[in-house]
Amino acid sequence: MSPLSSRWLIGGVLACTLLASFPATAELNVVATLPDLGSLAEAVGGGKVKVTSLARPTEDAHFVDAKPSFIRVLNRADVLLEGGADLEIGWLPPLVQAARNRKIVPGGEGLINAAQGLELLGVATGPVDRSQGDVHGRGNPHYLLDPVRAGQVAAHLAEAFARLEPANAGAFAAANRDFQAALKEKVEAWTKLLAPHQGTKVVTYHKSFDYLLDRFGLQLAGTIEPKPGIEPSPSHITALIPRLKEQGVKVVLIEDHRPAKTPRYVAEQAGATLVVLPHFPGGHKTSETYLEWMDHLIGELAAALRQP
Amino acid sequence: MNPTHIHTWDFVDSPLVNGRFLGGDGLRNPGAWVSWLAPTPFYSELFVNVQNSGGGTAASFRGGGHHHGEEEAEELPFAYRHADNDRGVRNFTDLLIAPRYVAAFELTDAQTLLFGASAAFGPNNVGGEDAGGTRTQLYGVDLTWKWKPANQSGGFPFVSWQTEAMWRRTEVGAFDWDEDGDGLLSDGEVEDLDTGAPATLDAETLNDFGFYTQVVYGFRKGWTAGLRYDWLDRDSGRYEARNLALAGEALGRDPLRNSRWRLSPALTWYPSEFSKLRLQYNLDDRRDIGTDHSVWLQFEFILGAHAAHKF
């Protein structure tokens, strides 16, 4: 081989490498901390984004292991979509720091705070301290259980994606319009389904279903854990049961990762039904997308409430 | 293990090999580090740390001579010779250089395997009749396997298995025990029983090894049971075969290098994320000293805000 042709060969190899690392169809690489945020990103992405969720849909989002593989995933992200209400505070910050990706650090253009502009429940009005348990000072972070707030988040995401990837702005806007229309229809159906149960009292394990109850006019009569993040003590449980009987609580609502033993005992003693619900989309076969998940969740809840 | 804080330890005490080679407080001096995240299909990162080789937090290097957790440290210094090097950092060879490579693999959705290889190179201050030109090389490999099921609640249940093995190569300088220079045996000087005069120790290279393996099972929320096995050994040095004595007592194997093993079961209860109560038993066997049994009860609580933990 002559010197000239070998130079051409090297040039060709380099060009191929460059092409391989910058594909023509740029897909926004979105990393969502939690599967519910991921499902909304998917919904408004219009097939133009690649979505990865860090937490597994069936695990406790407060205690996700900061796996080293997440560092690699975050290093390649164009967008980091976070809840923004401290739910991921126990595991996300060191990962972001280790990922050394300028796009997703605080202040980076690719960091999207899903809670931005949302009105949250349970925002601390006074000083927050440990005597209140693991309370989130910025407000209750489980806001995607309210479909109306989820709609606001979806709209916010579509705008953010358009800002980051103007070439696909039309696709994001169209996907968002479709999602908002489908959501509106669903919210009407869910409201009708739960309307007969307005004012009904339910008990949850953690304050994770507050937004759902608030949206559909149900009332929280108490929680199985005495304070957020604190394991129930026998004295708390024995004090809780007569209170539930007195108030005629019909449903005990828990997330699927919670050990069911204590909630089942409370439900039996109080004459209520225990309902175990997937707390994220993807955690149940029939609820992959956000709308399927909420459909499943509200369907199960309504079925339990209808029981005499 | 070295980068973790004391309050995240799974046992009351640090592994023996870490205590002997890195010091009770770990190897952590002021310095700088650079790292490179490799573009591999799995997590893979290379770190290089450069730090000052002196001070109390650089055992095995110029911070040697005082070993936490080795109760007999007051008797005689490492390799039976005093540390003798008070220089600051003057040139490149005075720095401690510590590269580390880590790779991690997601075996399944619930299992992670982490492999690490580390080394540390720097000057030590053992002996020093030849102006402190002696150096230490430390090599280590570690393996961590962790299982946490997809429906974990509150971080439980989990099983984590961690093993770390280290090899240390220490060049020790020649040392003359005739510290007052009178040629006669004085108080506090090591005697050469063959001559009756203060001992003169030759320079040599010492090899020490150690490992630990531990398994921790978080069997229900807030409860962990752990078991750890520690092991330390070395190639005996020429100075240990010499006919030496201190204050009339014959010296044999160096207690700071002698073989030792320990078995430690522990049970920990975390009433909240900010407090813990731990019961631990240590079966500790030190060659030439004997077997010790100890029971530890540890209570700890953290005040103030606390940052997130790494893997």
CSV table of C-alpha atoms in Angstrom, one decimal, chain A residues 56-76 88-95 97-100 130 133-134 205 225 229-231 256-259 261 279, chain B residues 33 35-47 104 106 108-112 114 146 148-155 220-221 271-274 302-311:
chain,number,residue,atom,x,y,z
A,56,ARG,CA,-37.2,0.7,39.2
A,57,PRO,CA,-41.0,1.1,39.1
A,58,THR,CA,-41.6,-1.3,42.0
A,59,GLU,CA,-39.0,0.1,44.4
A,60,ASP,CA,-39.2,2.7,47.2
A,61,ALA,CA,-38.3,6.0,45.5
A,62,HIS,CA,-37.0,7.4,48.8
A,63,PHE,CA,-34.3,4.8,49.0
A,64,VAL,CA,-32.9,4.1,45.5
A,65,ASP,CA,-29.4,2.6,45.5
A,66,ALA,CA,-27.0,5.0,43.8
A,67,LYS,CA,-25.7,2.4,41.4
A,68,PRO,CA,-22.4,3.1,39.5
A,69,SER,CA,-24.2,2.4,36.2
A,70,PHE,CA,-26.3,5.5,36.8
A,71,ILE,CA,-23.2,7.6,36.6
A,72,ARG,CA,-22.6,6.4,33.1
A,73,VAL,CA,-26.2,6.9,32.1
A,74,LEU,CA,-26.2,10.5,33.6
A,75,ASN,CA,-22.9,11.2,31.9
A,76,ARG,CA,-24.6,10.7,28.5
A,88,GLU,CA,-34.5,11.9,45.4
A,89,ILE,CA,-32.3,13.9,47.8
A,90,GLY,CA,-31.0,10.7,49.4
A,91,TRP,CA,-29.4,9.3,46.3
A,92,LEU,CA,-29.3,11.7,43.3
A,93,PRO,CA,-26.8,14.5,44.3
A,94,PRO,CA,-23.7,12.4,44.4
A,95,LEU,CA,-24.6,10.7,41.1
A,97,GLN,CA,-21.7,15.2,40.9
A,98,ALA,CA,-19.9,12.1,39.7
A,99,ALA,CA,-21.4,12.2,36.2
A,100,ARG,CA,-19.6,15.4,35.3
A,130,ARG,CA,-36.3,15.7,62.7
A,133,GLY,CA,-39.9,12.6,60.8
A,134,ASP,CA,-38.5,12.6,57.2
A,205,TYR,CA,-49.3,4.2,54.9
A,225,GLU,CA,-46.7,5.4,59.9
A,229,GLY,CA,-40.5,7.8,57.2
A,230,ILE,CA,-40.9,6.5,60.7
A,231,GLU,CA,-41.9,2.8,61.2
A,256,ASP,CA,-47.0,-2.1,46.4
A,257,HIS,CA,-43.4,-2.0,47.9
A,258,ARG,CA,-44.7,-1.7,51.5
A,259,PRO,CA,-44.7,-4.7,53.8
A,261,LYS,CA,-48.5,-7.2,57.3
A,279,HIS,CA,-47.0,3.5,42.9
B,33,TRP,CA,-7.3,14.0,42.4
B,35,SER,CA,-10.5,11.0,37.3
B,36,TRP,CA,-11.6,9.8,33.9
B,37,LEU,CA,-14.9,8.1,33.1
B,38,ALA,CA,-14.1,5.6,30.4
B,39,PRO,CA,-16.4,5.3,27.4
B,40,THR,CA,-17.1,1.6,28.0
B,41,PRO,CA,-20.5,-0.1,27.8
B,42,PHE,CA,-20.3,-0.6,31.6
B,43,TYR,CA,-19.3,1.9,34.4
B,44,SER,CA,-15.6,2.2,34.4
B,45,GLU,CA,-13.6,5.0,36.0
B,46,LEU,CA,-9.9,5.7,36.6
B,47,PHE,CA,-8.9,7.9,39.5
B,104,ALA,CA,-19.2,-2.0,37.9
B,106,GLU,CA,-25.4,-4.8,36.6
B,108,THR,CA,-29.4,-8.4,36.9
B,109,ASP,CA,-32.0,-5.8,37.8
B,110,ALA,CA,-31.3,-6.5,41.4
B,111,GLN,CA,-27.6,-7.4,41.5
B,112,THR,CA,-24.5,-5.2,41.1
B,114,LEU,CA,-18.2,-3.7,41.6
B,146,LYS,CA,-24.9,-6.3,46.3
B,148,LYS,CA,-31.4,-5.4,46.5
B,149,PRO,CA,-34.7,-6.6,45.1
B,150,ALA,CA,-36.9,-4.6,42.8
B,151,ASN,CA,-39.6,-4.2,45.4
B,152,GLN,CA,-37.3,-2.9,48.2
B,153,SER,CA,-39.0,-0.7,50.8
B,154,GLY,CA,-37.0,1.8,52.8
B,155,GLY,CA,-33.7,0.3,51.4
B,220,ARG,CA,-35.9,-6.3,57.7
B,221,LYS,CA,-36.3,-2.6,57.7
B,271,PRO,CA,-34.3,3.1,64.7
B,272,SER,CA,-34.2,5.9,62.1
B,273,GLU,CA,-31.8,7.0,59.4
B,274,PHE,CA,-30.0,9.2,61.9
B,302,ILE,CA,-26.2,12.1,63.8
B,303,LEU,CA,-27.1,15.8,64.4
B,304,GLY,CA,-27.9,18.3,61.7
B,305,ALA,CA,-28.4,17.8,58.0
B,306,HIS,CA,-26.8,14.9,56.4
B,307,ALA,CA,-25.8,14.6,52.7
B,308,ALA,CA,-26.7,11.7,50.5
B,309,HIS,CA,-24.7,8.5,50.4
B,310,LYS,CA,-22.8,7.0,47.6
B,311,PHE,CA,-23.2,3.3,46.5
